C-alpha cells in the first residue's frame, strides 16, 4: 500500500473530476439527456441506495475492476443529486465538498490540531475506539447535534435491518449490551420459541374444513375481508414475534462483528446463482417445474436430490445447495 499520495495521480484525479462534472452539466443542460433532465433529488433516492448496495457487493467479491465501476456509479448519483440542488439554488457542488472537508478536519483534531474540534481532544488518540468516542463528543459539544435520545441519531428512513443494527450499536455505547456472547445466542433461541408459540396460537383460530384428505386447510387469509378479528390479531402477534426474532439475530450478528446487510446480501446473491443454475439446467433438459412440484408433494426440497437425474452435470449438487435455504417446495412451482 502506498502511504503517501502520488502527485501525478492527484493531478489526474483533479482533471478527471473536472471532466466528470462537465459531463453531468451537459447531461442536465437543455438539449441533454431527457431521462437525466427529468430526474429530481427525490426520484434519485432509490438509484443511490441500489448503487451503494451494488458497490458493497463488488467490494465483498474483492473484484477490483467491478468495484471501480460500481464506486463510479455511487459517485455519479451523489454528484448528480448535488448538482440538482445547485440548479435549484439550494447549495452548490462546491458547498458540498467544502462542508465535507471542513467536517473531516473538525472531527480529526488528532491530525489537524488547529481544527474546531480541538476542544474535545482529550490527550493522545491511539486506537479506533478513542477516535469514535472523540467524534461523538465533537458532534455533541462542537456541532450541537445533541439529540433527546442517542437513538434519534439513527435516521428513521434507514432500511429496517440497517436501522436495527445502528440502534443496537448506539445503545451498546451507553452500556445496554451483553458482555458475553452466550446470552445473545440464548435471546435468539428465546425469540424463536416465542415465534413458534405465536404460530401455534394463530393455528388455533384458523378457520378450516376437512378437504377429504384428513388434514385441515386454511380457508381465509389474515387481513382479508373474510378474516375474523381473532385471526387478524393472531397474525399481528406472529408478525411482532418475527420482528423480535430478526432484531435478536441482528444483535447476534453485531456481536460477531458481522454487518447483517452485507451478510444477507451475500446470501441473496448465493441463492440467486444456485437457483437460476437449477432453472437453466431444468430448461436445457426439458424438466418442467410443475412436474417437480407434483413429484415432491409435501416433501422437503431435499427430495430433488433423489428426483433429478444424476446424468445432468452439477444439477444434483446445486439442488443440494438449495435445500439449505428456508424455502418450501412451492418455490419450484413458478411460471
XYZ file of C-alpha atoms in Angstrom:
335
model
C 0.000 0.000 0.000
C 1.315 3.455 -0.891
C 1.450 5.500 2.314
C 1.557 8.853 0.536
C -0.404 10.132 -2.489
C 1.305 10.186 -5.843
C 1.420 13.738 -7.219
C 0.669 12.620 -10.769
C -2.326 10.557 -9.583
C -3.607 13.602 -7.707
C -3.335 15.797 -10.791
C -5.050 13.110 -12.869
C -7.875 12.875 -10.296
C -8.472 16.637 -10.425
C -8.600 16.570 -14.228
C -10.869 13.509 -14.252
C -13.231 15.126 -11.746
C -13.465 18.276 -13.866
C -14.326 16.151 -16.923
C -16.847 14.199 -14.868
C -18.587 17.351 -13.633
C -18.643 18.828 -17.153
C -20.340 15.637 -18.388
C -23.041 15.956 -15.719
C -23.558 19.597 -16.688
C -24.063 18.530 -20.315
C -26.487 15.737 -19.426
C -28.638 18.142 -17.379
C -28.453 21.045 -19.824
C -31.086 21.922 -22.449
C -30.596 19.507 -25.300
C -29.063 16.958 -22.923
C -30.450 13.570 -21.937
C -34.263 13.582 -21.429
C -34.036 10.987 -18.650
C -31.341 12.857 -16.723
C -33.211 16.144 -17.127
C -36.419 14.559 -15.811
C -34.872 13.389 -12.541
C -35.102 15.143 -9.170
C -33.298 14.506 -5.875
C -36.368 12.593 -4.677
C -36.521 10.393 -7.768
C -32.818 9.568 -7.407
C -33.097 8.192 -3.870
C -33.702 4.601 -4.942
C -30.890 4.723 -7.505
C -28.481 5.987 -4.863
C -29.398 3.171 -2.468
C -29.215 0.490 -5.160
C -25.838 1.673 -6.420
C -24.485 1.690 -2.861
C -25.571 -1.940 -2.411
C -24.050 -2.919 -5.755
C -20.780 -1.259 -4.773
C -20.786 -3.086 -1.448
C -21.362 -6.371 -3.271
C -18.448 -5.710 -5.646
C -16.219 -4.926 -2.666
C -17.327 -8.158 -0.953
C -16.305 -10.079 -4.054
C -12.907 -8.350 -3.885
C -13.217 -7.646 -7.585
C -11.169 -4.517 -8.250
C -12.486 -3.951 -11.780
C -16.118 -4.304 -10.738
C -15.514 -2.180 -7.631
C -14.095 0.616 -9.781
C -17.245 0.596 -11.932
C -19.720 0.453 -9.046
C -17.963 3.105 -6.968
C -18.139 5.328 -10.035
C -21.902 4.783 -10.156
C -22.188 5.829 -6.498
C -20.197 8.979 -7.215
C -22.362 9.683 -10.265
C -25.569 9.548 -8.242
C -24.167 11.622 -5.378
C -22.738 14.306 -7.653
C -25.821 14.365 -9.894
C -28.065 14.974 -6.866
C -25.725 17.644 -5.544
C -25.783 19.424 -8.929
C -29.594 19.266 -8.980
C -29.571 21.241 -5.732
C -27.147 23.706 -7.292
C -29.522 24.189 -10.217
C -32.362 24.786 -7.739
C -30.311 27.417 -5.895
C -30.186 25.468 -2.627
C -26.417 24.892 -2.459
C -23.562 24.311 -4.908
C -21.430 21.272 -5.646
C -18.522 23.251 -4.186
C -20.552 23.769 -0.988
C -20.967 20.001 -0.709
C -17.242 19.307 -0.923
C -16.228 22.229 1.282
C -18.660 21.210 4.016
C -17.410 17.628 3.847
C -13.772 18.741 4.031
C -14.485 21.091 6.946
C -16.194 18.230 8.797
C -13.281 15.861 8.195
C -10.824 18.401 9.578
C -13.066 19.313 12.532
C -13.553 15.674 13.526
C -9.852 14.812 13.338
C -8.185 17.195 15.811
C -5.584 14.491 16.484
C -4.454 15.018 12.862
C -5.369 18.702 12.461
C -4.637 20.231 15.890
C -5.885 23.718 14.920
C -9.350 22.426 13.962
C -12.601 23.450 15.646
C -12.759 20.052 17.298
C -9.546 20.589 19.249
C -11.510 21.349 22.431
C -12.696 17.738 22.530
C -9.239 16.209 22.046
C -8.614 14.550 25.401
C -4.985 13.534 25.101
C -3.398 11.274 22.500
C -5.684 9.200 20.297
C -4.126 5.789 19.741
C -6.909 3.493 18.503
C -10.171 3.451 16.562
C -12.372 3.291 19.671
C -10.870 6.510 21.014
C -11.389 8.150 17.607
C -15.084 7.176 17.581
C -15.580 8.456 21.133
C -13.924 11.717 20.147
C -16.225 12.015 17.135
C -19.251 11.624 19.392
C -18.017 14.403 21.698
C -17.356 16.712 18.744
C -20.783 16.044 17.215
C -22.487 16.779 20.526
C -20.419 19.618 22.013
C -18.962 21.372 18.955
C -21.532 20.729 16.238
C -24.522 20.931 18.578
C -26.007 17.661 17.412
C -27.206 16.533 20.817
C -30.470 14.610 20.468
C -33.123 13.859 23.073
C -32.117 10.213 22.757
C -28.988 8.695 21.315
C -31.293 6.582 19.154
C -32.585 9.750 17.476
C -29.215 9.919 15.743
C -30.239 6.938 13.611
C -32.331 8.121 10.625
C -35.909 6.838 10.627
C -35.654 6.426 6.855
C -32.954 3.747 7.080
C -33.938 0.267 5.837
C -35.264 -1.651 8.884
C -32.346 -4.103 9.038
C -29.777 -1.304 8.944
C -31.726 0.803 11.444
C -31.875 -2.098 13.908
C -28.126 -2.594 13.570
C -27.354 1.096 14.055
C -29.700 1.479 17.050
C -28.112 -1.526 18.742
C -24.657 -0.041 18.247
C -25.823 3.250 19.724
C -27.424 1.522 22.726
C -24.248 -0.516 23.291
C -22.261 2.716 23.623
C -24.485 3.605 26.594
C -23.806 0.239 28.216
C -27.004 -1.513 27.098
C -25.277 -4.621 25.853
C -24.338 -8.127 26.872
C -20.679 -8.563 27.717
C -20.679 -12.242 26.733
C -21.926 -13.925 23.574
C -23.910 -16.770 25.155
C -26.827 -14.605 26.419
C -27.164 -13.182 22.913
C -27.457 -16.698 21.484
C -29.966 -17.507 24.218
C -32.044 -14.482 23.250
C -32.223 -15.692 19.657
C -33.441 -19.108 20.847
C -35.947 -17.449 23.190
C -37.384 -15.316 20.396
C -37.609 -18.328 18.061
C -39.601 -20.178 20.726
C -41.937 -17.200 21.035
C -42.485 -17.164 17.268
C -43.425 -20.827 17.390
C -45.803 -20.191 20.309
C -47.436 -17.353 18.362
C -47.819 -19.597 15.303
C -49.498 -22.271 17.418
C -51.864 -19.656 18.833
C -52.746 -18.498 15.335
C -53.417 -22.041 14.166
C -55.987 -22.416 16.918
C -58.088 -19.600 15.451
C -57.630 -20.524 11.797
C -60.925 -21.330 10.043
C -60.630 -24.746 8.457
C -62.549 -27.517 6.794
C -61.982 -31.155 6.013
C -60.935 -31.306 2.372
C -61.182 -35.082 2.156
C -57.503 -35.732 2.858
C -57.779 -35.835 6.653
C -55.903 -32.601 7.228
C -57.071 -29.064 7.765
C -56.947 -26.485 5.013
C -56.939 -22.746 5.585
C -59.984 -21.004 4.129
C -59.260 -17.370 4.991
C -56.129 -15.253 4.826
C -55.367 -12.738 7.576
C -56.378 -9.119 6.837
C -58.746 -10.117 4.027
C -62.463 -9.368 4.155
C -63.096 -12.992 5.176
C -60.741 -12.955 8.148
C -62.042 -12.744 11.687
C -60.719 -10.132 14.171
C -59.230 -13.008 16.169
C -57.273 -14.226 13.143
C -56.017 -10.732 12.381
C -54.877 -10.246 15.970
C -53.118 -13.611 15.939
C -51.326 -12.775 12.686
C -50.234 -9.407 14.065
C -48.798 -11.222 17.075
C -46.828 -13.561 14.777
C -45.560 -10.531 12.889
C -44.455 -8.892 16.144
C -42.623 -12.001 17.325
C -40.901 -12.481 13.956
C -39.733 -8.873 14.237
C -38.320 -9.605 17.701
C -36.532 -12.654 16.291
C -34.995 -10.664 13.446
C -33.901 -7.965 15.901
C -32.215 -10.594 18.073
C -30.442 -12.131 15.066
C -29.193 -8.694 14.001
C -27.813 -8.215 17.504
C -26.100 -11.609 17.323
C -24.522 -10.585 14.001
C -23.336 -7.328 15.559
C -21.681 -9.179 18.424
C -19.920 -11.409 15.890
C -18.621 -8.363 14.044
C -20.810 -9.099 11.014
C -22.730 -6.423 9.141
C -26.186 -8.014 8.682
C -26.994 -6.049 5.496
C -23.794 -7.240 3.832
C -24.227 -10.812 5.067
C -27.820 -11.066 3.856
C -26.936 -9.524 0.516
C -24.216 -12.145 0.008
C -26.678 -14.920 0.819
C -29.228 -13.453 -1.593
C -26.616 -13.499 -4.337
C -25.593 -17.049 -3.482
C -29.176 -18.268 -3.561
C -29.821 -16.446 -6.825
C -26.843 -18.087 -8.530
C -27.760 -21.571 -7.320
C -31.441 -21.299 -8.103
C -31.006 -19.792 -11.560
C -28.487 -22.523 -12.351
C -31.112 -25.140 -11.493
C -33.652 -23.283 -13.649
C -31.229 -23.222 -16.553
C -30.401 -26.933 -16.340
C -34.065 -27.885 -15.967
C -34.861 -25.929 -19.127
C -31.953 -27.487 -21.019
C -33.129 -30.979 -20.074
C -36.857 -30.317 -20.580
C -37.748 -30.857 -16.926
C -40.888 -28.784 -16.248
C -41.125 -27.120 -12.863
C -44.739 -28.237 -12.271
C -43.580 -31.855 -12.638
C -41.037 -31.362 -9.882
C -43.621 -29.676 -7.674
C -46.113 -32.522 -8.186
C -43.433 -35.141 -7.595
C -42.262 -33.540 -4.400
C -45.765 -33.252 -2.988
C -45.370 -32.168 0.620
C -41.770 -33.316 0.884
C -38.757 -31.163 1.583
C -36.707 -29.743 -1.312
C -34.214 -32.456 -0.342
C -36.361 -34.719 -2.500
C -34.796 -33.040 -5.506
C -31.627 -34.949 -4.728
C -33.316 -38.279 -5.492
C -35.601 -36.978 -8.229
C -33.183 -35.176 -10.517
C -31.112 -37.264 -12.884
C -27.512 -37.739 -11.876
C -26.640 -37.513 -15.560
C -27.293 -33.763 -15.508
C -23.886 -32.231 -14.705
C -23.756 -30.399 -11.364
C -27.558 -30.173 -11.100
C -27.698 -32.652 -8.244
C -25.053 -30.679 -6.352
C -26.905 -27.439 -6.974
C -30.175 -28.892 -5.711
C -28.427 -29.961 -2.516
C -27.223 -26.380 -2.119
C -30.742 -25.046 -2.435
C -32.047 -27.332 0.293
C -30.101 -25.308 2.841
C -32.400 -22.340 2.299
C -35.639 -21.819 4.229
C -37.958 -22.339 1.268
C -40.893 -24.635 0.700
C -41.430 -26.979 -2.222
C -43.753 -24.395 -3.760
C -40.720 -22.316 -4.675
C -40.154 -24.684 -7.583
C -43.650 -24.117 -8.939
C -43.135 -20.924 -10.906
C -44.112 -19.515 -14.270
